[in-house]
Short mmCIF file of C-alpha atoms (C1' of nucleotides) in Angstrom, two decimals:
data_model
loop_
_atom_site.label_atom_id
_atom_site.label_comp_id
_atom_site.label_asym_id
_atom_site.label_seq_id
_atom_site.Cartn_x
_atom_site.Cartn_y
_atom_site.Cartn_z
CA MET A 1 118.88 202.23 247.83
CA GLY A 2 116.24 201.37 245.30
CA VAL A 3 114.00 198.50 246.19
CA ASN A 4 113.65 197.61 249.82
CA MET A 5 116.02 194.73 250.43
CA LYS A 6 116.13 193.84 254.07
CA LYS A 7 119.41 192.74 255.63
CA GLU A 8 122.24 191.60 253.39
CA SER A 9 120.45 188.50 252.19
CA ASN A 10 121.61 187.60 248.70
CA SER A 11 118.44 185.63 248.12
CA THR A 12 115.31 187.37 246.85
CA ALA A 13 113.11 184.73 248.45
CA ARG A 14 111.60 185.81 251.72
CA ARG A 15 112.42 183.86 254.77
CA GLY A 16 110.12 182.46 257.42
CA ARG A 17 106.88 180.62 257.14
CA ARG A 18 105.51 180.28 253.65
CA PRO A 19 101.80 180.74 253.14
CA GLY A 20 100.10 177.49 253.96
CA PRO A 21 97.47 175.68 251.94
CA ASN A 22 95.21 178.66 252.64
CA SER A 23 92.28 176.38 253.28
CA THR A 24 90.96 178.80 255.87
CA ARG A 25 90.92 181.72 253.48
CA ARG A 26 88.97 179.68 250.99
CA ALA A 27 86.49 178.60 253.67
CA VAL A 28 85.91 182.23 254.60
CA LEU A 29 85.45 183.19 250.97
CA GLU A 30 82.92 180.46 250.37
CA ALA A 31 80.94 181.28 253.51
CA ALA A 32 80.97 184.96 252.57
CA ARG A 33 79.88 184.22 249.03
CA ALA A 34 76.93 182.18 250.23
CA SER A 35 75.92 184.76 252.81
CA PHE A 36 76.20 187.76 250.50
CA ALA A 37 74.15 185.92 247.90
CA LYS A 38 71.50 184.89 250.39
CA HIS A 39 71.26 187.84 252.77
CA GLY A 40 72.72 190.70 250.78
CA PHE A 41 75.41 193.15 251.85
CA VAL A 42 73.84 194.64 254.95
CA GLY A 43 72.22 191.37 255.94
CA THR A 44 75.63 189.73 256.07
CA THR A 45 77.70 190.16 259.23
CA ILE A 46 81.37 189.33 259.44
CA ARG A 47 80.70 187.60 262.70
CA LEU A 48 78.29 185.15 261.09
CA VAL A 49 80.57 184.54 258.15
CA ALA A 50 83.37 183.76 260.57
CA ALA A 51 81.14 181.42 262.55
CA GLU A 52 80.01 179.66 259.39
CA ALA A 53 83.62 179.15 258.31
CA GLU A 54 84.52 178.09 261.86
CA VAL A 55 87.10 180.83 262.11
CA ASP A 56 87.77 183.70 264.49
CA VAL A 57 86.28 187.07 263.59
CA ALA A 58 89.61 188.83 263.49
CA GLN A 59 90.86 186.22 261.05
CA VAL A 60 88.43 187.47 258.44
CA MET A 61 89.75 190.99 258.83
CA GLN A 62 93.30 189.74 258.52
CA PHE A 63 92.74 187.99 255.21
CA PHE A 64 90.48 190.62 253.69
CA ARG A 65 91.02 194.11 254.95
CA SER A 66 87.42 195.19 255.42
CA LYS A 67 83.86 194.13 254.81
CA ASP A 68 83.88 196.06 251.54
CA ALA A 69 87.04 194.29 250.40
CA LEU A 70 85.52 190.94 251.32
CA PHE A 71 82.43 191.80 249.34
CA ALA A 72 84.55 192.91 246.40
CA ALA A 73 86.39 189.60 246.46
CA VAL A 74 83.10 187.74 246.44
CA MET A 75 81.24 189.56 243.74
CA ALA A 76 83.93 189.36 241.09
CA ILE A 77 81.91 187.94 238.23
CA PRO A 78 83.58 184.64 237.32
CA GLU A 79 85.10 184.14 233.89
CA SER A 80 82.87 181.19 233.17
CA ALA A 81 79.82 183.44 233.46
CA LEU A 82 81.28 186.05 231.15
CA GLU A 83 82.34 183.54 228.52
CA ARG A 84 78.78 182.33 228.36
CA PHE A 85 77.85 185.56 226.64
CA ASN A 86 80.72 185.84 224.21
CA SER A 87 79.52 183.47 221.53
CA LEU A 88 75.84 184.37 221.56
CA TYR A 89 75.89 186.03 218.16
CA GLU A 90 77.33 182.94 216.52
CA GLY A 91 74.48 180.98 215.07
CA PRO A 92 71.22 181.57 213.26
CA ASP A 93 69.65 184.92 214.03
CA GLU A 94 66.17 183.49 214.46
CA HIS A 95 67.29 181.66 217.60
CA LEU A 96 69.21 184.55 219.17
CA GLY A 97 66.48 185.20 221.72
CA GLU A 98 66.51 181.61 222.91
CA ARG A 99 70.29 181.56 223.23
CA VAL A 100 70.23 184.75 225.27
CA VAL A 101 67.55 183.51 227.65
CA ARG A 102 69.39 180.23 228.10
CA ALA A 103 72.64 182.03 228.83
CA PHE A 104 70.98 184.15 231.51
CA LEU A 105 69.21 181.28 233.19
CA THR A 106 72.36 179.17 233.22
CA ALA A 107 74.51 181.97 234.58
CA TRP A 108 72.06 182.96 237.33
CA GLU A 109 70.76 179.55 238.28
CA GLY A 110 73.50 177.12 237.38
CA VAL A 111 76.27 175.91 239.65
CA ILE A 112 76.57 178.01 242.78
CA GLU A 113 80.20 178.93 242.19
CA GLU A 114 78.93 180.89 239.23
CA SER A 115 75.50 182.08 240.33
CA GLU A 116 76.31 183.12 243.89
CA PRO A 117 78.64 185.96 242.89
CA LEU A 118 75.94 187.19 240.53
CA MET A 119 73.28 187.01 243.23
CA ALA A 120 75.60 188.77 245.65
CA THR A 121 76.15 191.50 243.09
CA LEU A 122 72.43 191.79 242.44
CA ARG A 123 71.48 192.05 246.11
CA GLY A 124 74.38 194.35 246.82
CA ALA A 125 73.44 196.68 243.98
CA PHE A 126 70.73 198.13 246.20
CA VAL A 127 73.23 199.26 248.79
CA ASN A 128 76.79 199.17 247.50
CA ASP A 129 78.15 201.50 244.84
CA GLN A 130 80.69 199.04 243.52
CA ALA A 131 78.05 196.36 243.07
CA ARG A 132 75.78 198.86 241.35
CA ASN A 133 78.48 199.84 238.88
CA GLN A 134 79.41 196.26 238.20
CA LEU A 135 75.83 195.23 237.55
CA SER A 136 75.32 198.32 235.43
CA ASP A 137 78.27 197.35 233.25
CA PHE A 138 77.02 193.80 233.06
CA ILE A 139 73.56 194.87 231.92
CA GLN A 140 74.86 197.50 229.58
CA SER A 141 77.57 195.74 227.67
CA ARG A 142 77.45 191.99 228.19
CA LEU A 143 75.17 191.35 225.26
CA LEU A 144 77.13 193.78 223.11
CA ALA A 145 80.44 192.06 223.75
CA GLY A 146 79.68 189.27 221.32
CA THR A 147 78.78 191.38 218.35
CA ASN A 148 81.25 193.39 216.29
CA GLU A 149 78.82 195.54 214.38
CA ASN A 150 78.67 199.29 214.85
CA HIS A 151 76.53 199.87 217.88
CA CYS A 152 74.03 202.53 217.10
CA SER A 153 72.44 204.00 220.22
CA ASP A 154 69.24 202.12 219.49
CA ALA A 155 71.04 198.77 219.64
CA ARG A 156 72.65 199.72 222.93
CA LEU A 157 69.27 200.61 224.38
CA ARG A 158 67.72 197.38 223.11
CA THR A 159 70.40 195.14 224.57
CA GLY A 160 70.28 197.03 227.85
CA LEU A 161 66.53 196.65 228.07
CA ALA A 162 66.66 192.95 227.25
CA SER A 163 69.22 192.42 230.00
CA SER A 164 67.22 194.47 232.49
CA MET A 165 64.10 192.48 231.78
CA LEU A 166 65.87 189.17 232.25
CA VAL A 167 67.38 190.46 235.49
CA GLY A 168 63.81 191.31 236.43
CA VAL A 169 62.82 187.70 235.90
CA VAL A 170 65.68 186.59 238.14
CA VAL A 171 64.54 189.07 240.79
CA GLY A 172 61.03 187.67 240.57
CA ARG A 173 62.29 184.12 240.93
CA ARG A 174 65.12 184.34 243.43
CA VAL A 175 64.59 187.53 245.42
CA ILE A 176 60.89 188.26 245.63
CA GLY A 177 59.85 184.67 245.06
CA VAL A 178 56.68 185.12 243.02
CA PRO A 179 55.11 181.67 243.34
CA THR A 180 54.03 181.17 239.75
CA ILE A 181 57.37 182.30 238.38
CA VAL A 182 59.30 180.20 240.86
CA ALA A 183 57.29 177.13 239.93
CA ALA A 184 58.08 177.37 236.20
CA ASP A 185 60.98 175.35 234.87
CA HIS A 186 63.61 176.57 232.45
CA GLU A 187 62.04 175.20 229.28
CA GLU A 188 58.71 176.78 230.14
CA LEU A 189 60.41 180.12 230.70
CA ILE A 190 62.37 179.86 227.49
CA ARG A 191 59.25 179.08 225.51
CA ILE A 192 57.58 182.27 226.72
CA LEU A 193 60.54 184.63 227.05
CA ALA A 194 62.59 183.74 223.99
CA PRO A 195 60.23 185.29 221.40
CA ALA A 196 59.92 188.50 223.40
CA ILE A 197 63.68 188.89 223.85
CA GLN A 198 64.13 188.03 220.18
CA GLN A 199 61.74 190.82 219.24
CA ILE A 200 63.54 193.35 221.40
CA LEU A 201 67.00 192.48 220.14
CA VAL A 202 66.46 192.15 216.40
CA GLN A 203 63.55 194.58 216.12
CA MET B 1 30.67 193.81 283.18
CA GLY B 2 29.67 194.93 279.72
CA VAL B 3 31.62 197.53 277.83
CA ASN B 4 34.06 199.71 279.72
CA MET B 5 32.13 202.84 280.62
CA LYS B 6 34.25 205.13 282.73
CA LYS B 7 32.62 207.20 285.45
CA GLU B 8 28.92 207.74 285.22
CA SER B 9 29.22 209.86 282.13
CA ASN B 10 26.28 209.35 279.84
CA SER B 11 28.43 210.52 276.90
CA THR B 12 30.66 208.07 275.03
CA ALA B 13 32.96 210.86 273.82
CA ARG B 14 36.34 211.00 275.54
CA ARG B 15 37.39 214.07 277.38
CA GLY B 16 40.59 216.07 277.10
CA ARG B 17 42.49 217.41 274.16
CA ARG B 18 41.16 216.34 270.80
CA PRO B 19 43.73 215.38 268.15
CA GLY B 20 45.04 218.52 266.51
CA PRO B 21 45.56 219.12 262.81
CA ASN B 22 48.10 216.28 262.86
CA SER B 23 50.44 218.22 260.61
CA THR B 24 53.45 216.69 262.35
CA ARG B 25 52.37 213.16 261.68
CA ARG B 26 51.99 213.93 258.03
CA ALA B 27 55.39 215.58 257.88
CA VAL B 28 56.98 212.48 259.39
CA LEU B 29 55.13 210.26 256.96
CA GLU B 30 56.27 212.27 253.95
CA ALA B 31 59.87 212.36 255.11
CA ALA B 32 59.80 208.63 255.74
CA ARG B 33 58.25 207.94 252.36
CA ALA B 34 60.96 209.88 250.60
CA SER B 35 63.74 208.28 252.59
CA PHE B 36 62.48 204.73 252.23
CA ALA B 37 62.11 205.25 248.50
CA LYS B 38 65.56 206.76 248.13
CA HIS B 39 67.69 204.86 250.62
CA GLY B 40 65.73 201.68 251.20
CA PHE B 41 64.73 200.11 254.50
CA VAL B 42 68.10 199.61 256.13
CA GLY B 43 69.50 202.82 254.64
CA THR B 44 66.77 204.79 256.36
CA THR B 45 67.30 205.77 259.99
CA ILE B 46 64.55 207.05 262.20
CA ARG B 47 66.88 209.78 263.38
CA LEU B 48 67.31 211.14 259.86
CA VAL B 49 63.61 210.92 259.15
CA ALA B 50 62.93 212.88 262.33
CA ALA B 51 65.53 215.47 261.41
CA GLU B 52 64.11 215.84 257.92
CA ALA B 53 60.63 216.35 259.35
CA GLU B 54 62.07 218.72 262.00
CA VAL B 55 60.68 216.57 264.76
CA ASP B 56 62.11 214.86 267.79
CA VAL B 57 63.17 211.23 267.39
CA ALA B 58 60.86 209.96 270.09
CA GLN B 59 57.97 211.65 268.32
CA VAL B 60 58.32 209.28 265.41
CA MET B 61 58.09 206.31 267.75
CA GLN B 62 55.03 207.80 269.40
CA PHE B 63 53.06 208.19 266.18
CA PHE B 64 54.17 204.94 264.61
CA ARG B 65 55.06 202.20 267.00
CA SER B 66 58.23 200.94 265.38
CA LYS B 67 60.39 201.27 262.31
CA ASP B 68 58.57 198.34 260.75
CA ALA B 69 55.20 199.94 261.40
CA LEU B 70 56.44 203.20 259.91
CA PHE B 71 57.61 201.33 256.84
CA ALA B 72 54.31 199.51 256.60
CA ALA B 73 52.47 202.83 256.70
CA VAL B 74 54.68 204.14 253.91
CA MET B 75 54.59 201.28 251.47
CA ALA B 76 50.85 200.88 251.31
CA ILE B 77 50.36 200.96 247.56
CA PRO B 78 48.06 203.93 246.86
CA GLU B 79 44.66 203.40 245.31
CA SER B 80 45.49 205.58 242.35
CA ALA B 81 48.26 203.22 241.37
CA LEU B 82 46.04 200.19 241.64
CA GLU B 83 43.21 201.72 239.65
CA ARG B 84 45.65 202.34 236.85
CA PHE B 85 45.67 198.62 236.17
CA ASN B 86 41.98 197.90 236.47
CA SER B 87 40.86 198.98 233.02
CA LEU B 88 43.77 197.69 231.00
CA TYR B 89 41.78 194.98 229.28
CA GLU B 90 39.20 197.43 228.01
CA GLY B 91 40.20 198.36 224.50
CA PRO B 92 41.60 196.75 221.39
CA ASP B 93 43.72 193.71 222.08
CA GLU B 94 46.41 194.71 219.64
CA HIS B 95 47.34 197.67 221.87
CA LEU B 96 47.28 195.81 225.17
CA GLY B 97 51.07 195.74 225.40
CA GLU B 98 51.33 199.48 224.98
CA ARG B 99 48.67 200.17 227.61
CA VAL B 100 50.45 197.88 230.08
CA VAL B 101 53.83 199.52 229.56
CA ARG B 102 52.30 202.97 229.89
CA ALA B 103 50.55 201.98 233.12
CA PHE B 104 53.78 200.72 234.62
CA LEU B 105 55.83 203.75 233.64
CA THR B 106 53.19 206.12 234.94
CA ALA B 107 52.81 204.28 238.22
CA TRP B 108 56.55 204.01 238.88
CA GLU B 109 57.68 207.32 237.51
CA GLY B 110 54.70 209.62 237.82
CA VAL B 111 53.90 211.90 240.73
CA ILE B 112 55.94 211.08 243.81
CA GLU B 113 52.92 210.47 246.04
CA GLU B 114 52.27 207.45 243.88
CA SER B 115 55.74 206.31 242.85
CA GLU B 116 57.53 206.71 246.17
CA PRO B 117 55.53 204.01 247.96
CA LEU B 118 56.25 201.70 245.04
CA MET B 119 59.95 202.49 245.12
CA ALA B 120 59.99 201.99 248.88
CA THR B 121 58.31 198.62 248.42
CA LEU B 122 60.75 197.65 245.68
CA ARG B 123 63.86 198.58 247.67
CA GLY B 124 62.42 197.07 250.82
CA ALA B 125 61.63 193.79 249.07
CA PHE B 126 65.30 192.86 249.34
CA VAL B 127 65.23 193.07 253.12
CA ASN B 128 61.70 193.14 254.50
CA ASP B 129 59.28 190.22 254.35
CA GLN B 130 56.17 192.36 254.24
CA ALA B 131 57.50 194.36 251.31
CA ARG B 132 58.46 191.16 249.54
CA ASN B 133 54.97 189.73 249.92
CA GLN B 134 53.33 192.95 248.83
CA LEU B 135 55.49 193.20 245.72
CA SER B 136 54.92 189.53 245.00
CA ASP B 137 51.17 190.05 245.09
CA PHE B 138 51.50 193.12 242.90
CA ILE B 139 53.54 191.27 240.29
CA GLN B 140 51.41 188.19 240.43
CA SER B 141 47.91 189.52 240.25
CA ARG B 142 47.83 193.15 239.21
CA LEU B 143 47.59 192.42 235.52
CA LEU B 144 45.05 189.68 236.16
CA ALA B 145 42.71 191.93 238.12
CA GLY B 146 41.39 193.57 234.99
CA THR B 147 40.44 190.43 233.12
CA ASN B 148 37.53 188.18 233.98
CA GLU B 149 38.43 185.20 231.84
CA ASN B 150 39.30 181.87 233.34
CA HIS B 151 42.94 182.10 234.31
CA CYS B 152 44.71 179.05 233.07
CA SER B 153 48.10 178.59 234.71
CA ASP B 154 49.80 179.64 231.51
CA ALA B 155 48.10 183.04 231.61
CA ARG B 156 49.12 183.51 235.25
CA LEU B 157 52.71 182.75 234.36
CA ARG B 158 52.66 185.09 231.40
CA THR B 159 51.27 188.05 233.31
CA GLY B 160 53.70 187.42 236.14
CA LEU B 161 56.63 187.34 233.76
CA ALA B 162 55.51 190.51 232.00
CA SER B 163 55.27 192.30 235.33
CA SER B 164 58.66 191.00 236.47
CA MET B 165 60.28 192.19 233.29
CA LEU B 166 58.82 195.66 233.60
CA VAL B 167 59.92 195.79 237.23
CA GLY B 168 63.34 194.86 235.88
CA VAL B 169 63.27 197.90 233.63
CA VAL B 170 62.39 200.09 236.61
CA VAL B 171 65.28 198.54 238.55
CA GLY B 172 67.61 199.32 235.66
CA ARG B 173 66.40 202.89 235.49
CA ARG B 174 65.90 203.93 239.09
CA VAL B 175 67.99 201.60 241.21
CA ILE B 176 71.04 200.51 239.25
CA GLY B 177 70.98 203.50 236.94
CA VAL B 178 72.13 201.95 233.68
CA PRO B 179 73.07 205.05 231.67
CA THR B 180 71.53 204.12 228.35
CA ILE B 181 68.26 203.04 229.95
CA VAL B 182 68.11 206.11 232.14
CA ALA B 183 68.62 208.37 229.15
CA ALA B 184 65.67 206.95 227.21
CA ASP B 185 62.35 208.76 227.45
CA HIS B 186 58.98 207.12 227.90
CA GLU B 187 57.96 207.07 224.25
CA GLU B 188 61.23 205.47 223.27
CA LEU B 189 60.76 202.79 225.90
CA ILE B 190 57.18 202.17 224.86
CA ARG B 191 58.17 201.80 221.22
CA ILE B 192 60.63 199.03 222.10
CA LEU B 193 58.91 197.36 225.05
CA ALA B 194 55.27 197.36 223.96
CA PRO B 195 55.61 194.73 221.19
CA ALA B 196 57.57 192.41 223.49
CA ILE B 197 55.05 192.69 226.33
CA GLN B 198 52.26 192.27 223.83
CA GLN B 199 53.83 189.05 222.63
CA ILE B 200 54.19 187.70 226.13
CA LEU B 201 50.65 188.52 227.19
CA VAL B 202 48.61 187.45 224.16
CA GLN B 203 50.98 184.71 222.97
"C1'" DG C 1 39.75 226.98 287.23
"C1'" DG C 2 40.94 222.17 287.07
"C1'" DA C 3 41.03 217.57 285.38
"C1'" DA C 4 42.13 214.97 281.33
"C1'" DT C 5 44.54 214.06 277.26
"C1'" DA C 6 47.51 214.95 273.19
"C1'" DT C 7 51.85 216.72 271.76
"C1'" DA C 8 56.65 217.63 272.32
"C1'" DT C 9 61.53 217.36 274.35
"C1'" DC C 10 65.50 215.27 276.84
"C1'" DA C 11 68.46 211.81 278.18
"C1'" DA C 12 69.65 207.39 278.30
"C1'" DC C 13 69.68 202.18 277.68
"C1'" DA C 14 70.99 197.83 275.51
"C1'" DC C 15 72.52 195.81 271.53
"C1'" DG C 16 75.11 194.50 267.45
"C1'" DC C 17 78.19 196.11 264.36
"C1'" DG C 18 82.99 196.75 261.95
"C1'" DT C 19 87.38 197.19 263.38
"C1'" DT C 20 91.88 197.08 266.08
"C1'" DG C 21 95.71 195.75 269.00
"C1'" DA C 22 98.26 192.56 271.75
"C1'" DT C 23 99.52 187.93 272.22
"C1'" DT C 24 100.21 183.04 271.32
"C1'" DT C 25 100.96 179.07 268.36
"C1'" DA C 26 102.67 176.90 264.18
"C1'" DA C 27 105.51 176.39 260.15
"C1'" DT C 28 109.53 177.32 257.35
"C1'" DT C 29 114.38 178.68 256.40
"C1'" DA C 30 119.27 180.14 257.58
"C1'" DT D 1 118.87 175.63 267.15
"C1'" DA D 2 117.45 180.17 266.33
"C1'" DA D 3 115.40 183.60 263.58
"C1'" DT D 4 111.64 184.89 260.82
"C1'" DT D 5 107.13 185.03 259.33
"C1'" DA D 6 102.30 183.47 258.89
"C1'" DA D 7 98.18 181.78 261.16
"C1'" DA D 8 95.13 181.87 264.93
"C1'" DT D 9 92.90 183.53 269.35
"C1'" DC D 10 91.30 186.91 272.92
"C1'" DA D 11 89.47 190.96 274.54
"C1'" DA D 12 88.10 195.24 273.82
"C1'" DC D 13 86.97 199.98 271.63
"C1'" DG D 14 83.92 203.36 269.42
"C1'" DC D 15 79.93 204.08 267.04
"C1'" DG D 16 75.23 204.19 265.44
"C1'" DT D 17 71.08 201.99 265.91
"C1'" DG D 18 66.01 201.17 267.48
"C1'" DT D 19 63.69 201.85 271.46
"C1'" DT D 20 62.06 203.49 276.14
"C1'" DG D 21 60.93 206.21 280.15
"C1'" DA D 22 60.48 210.50 282.60
"C1'" DT D 23 59.05 215.02 282.11
"C1'" DA D 24 57.30 219.48 280.39
"C1'" DT D 25 54.02 222.05 277.52
"C1'" DA D 26 49.96 222.86 275.00
"C1'" DT D 27 44.92 222.12 274.13
"C1'" DT D 28 40.15 220.65 275.12
"C1'" DC D 29 36.18 219.42 278.08
"C1'" DC D 30 33.79 219.45 282.79
#
DNA sequence: GGAATATATCAACACGCGTTGATTTAATTA
DNA sequence: TAATTAAATCAACGCGTGTTGATATATTCC
């Protein structure tokens, strides 16, 4: 009784084929991440992900149990993106706005392993409840994670608004594709946005 | 030869039943507007729109030719919303930011006949090319329409960014539903956002 | 009345989707 | 070798979708 030990094997190790290098699973995950980031949740089909990863359709369902589970595996916000926001409040207060804008731009437009899950979450937030909650948490509390002051409701609102506005800039650049905003480079954006974010955050 | 004159009728008016009060068409349009605004383009099914309007499915396809055409008819940004932005530059410059924020909040959260097409366009921008272009134009040039100065590229970028950020706030409130941002009322938002938008617009 | 036209209803098509089951091949251990 | 287990492939199901055609019922003009 107790735990389910099959047969009389005295070894706890399971027998049979060990999981291989799992290169296929990773290929599926990367194809899915790219597709979810580019086409959104409903615009992504398992069949196309499978084709992109050069894998059978049923294989995708065997690794991940469903399309929702596959999406959940993709949109897990990577640690590297979260850590980017943890040390924002260290440093001179008069440059807080600039540090925040830089952190956002780097997270959303840096290496694809970091930005694609965020884009997938953003696009999915319009359709998928889990993505909506995750993005809500990100907007609400990412900028608050670095500070250890008492968060009066006004500070919570201010950080939430600053995050929303920067997400709006990302939407303008990478979803809607407003030409003028797309054409601007990071330093140009920082020069204009940093003072405004600064004003919102520190009153 | 010439124009197509049927029979020898000397009257250009067509015979047969004249279009009725068209109450059904309007009911379909209102149901579609609400659904596109609430559930987005892909989340809206013609069958549900027809059911909501208490109309047969094929009727919807008879009035509007396709789902895309129905969506196009819905997301036409109403004149009242556009006019809201035409007189923004009349008045003291030190209150420009406040006027802009007020115009956005009123357009996006005022009466549903005005805000629903905007919400439909916003949600559709993630899937539909036409909606994306329309929203891009709105973000790019709505704030510029009121001014008659020479638009240096810097001013175009600044107005585009201000619009994107305010769209981001709307996304946070009405799409993602960030609790703190949803809970804030208009005056609270204006108090925090107006100075930041002011700073972006007038440098 | 009778022709002409708009409005409304019914049933079905073709397609792509997520998902499932059966089956075969490959790798690992007793 | 033989058993065990994972990886991979094939074919299909059930469902909901946008869309279409045939058909019946009103309404308007000659």
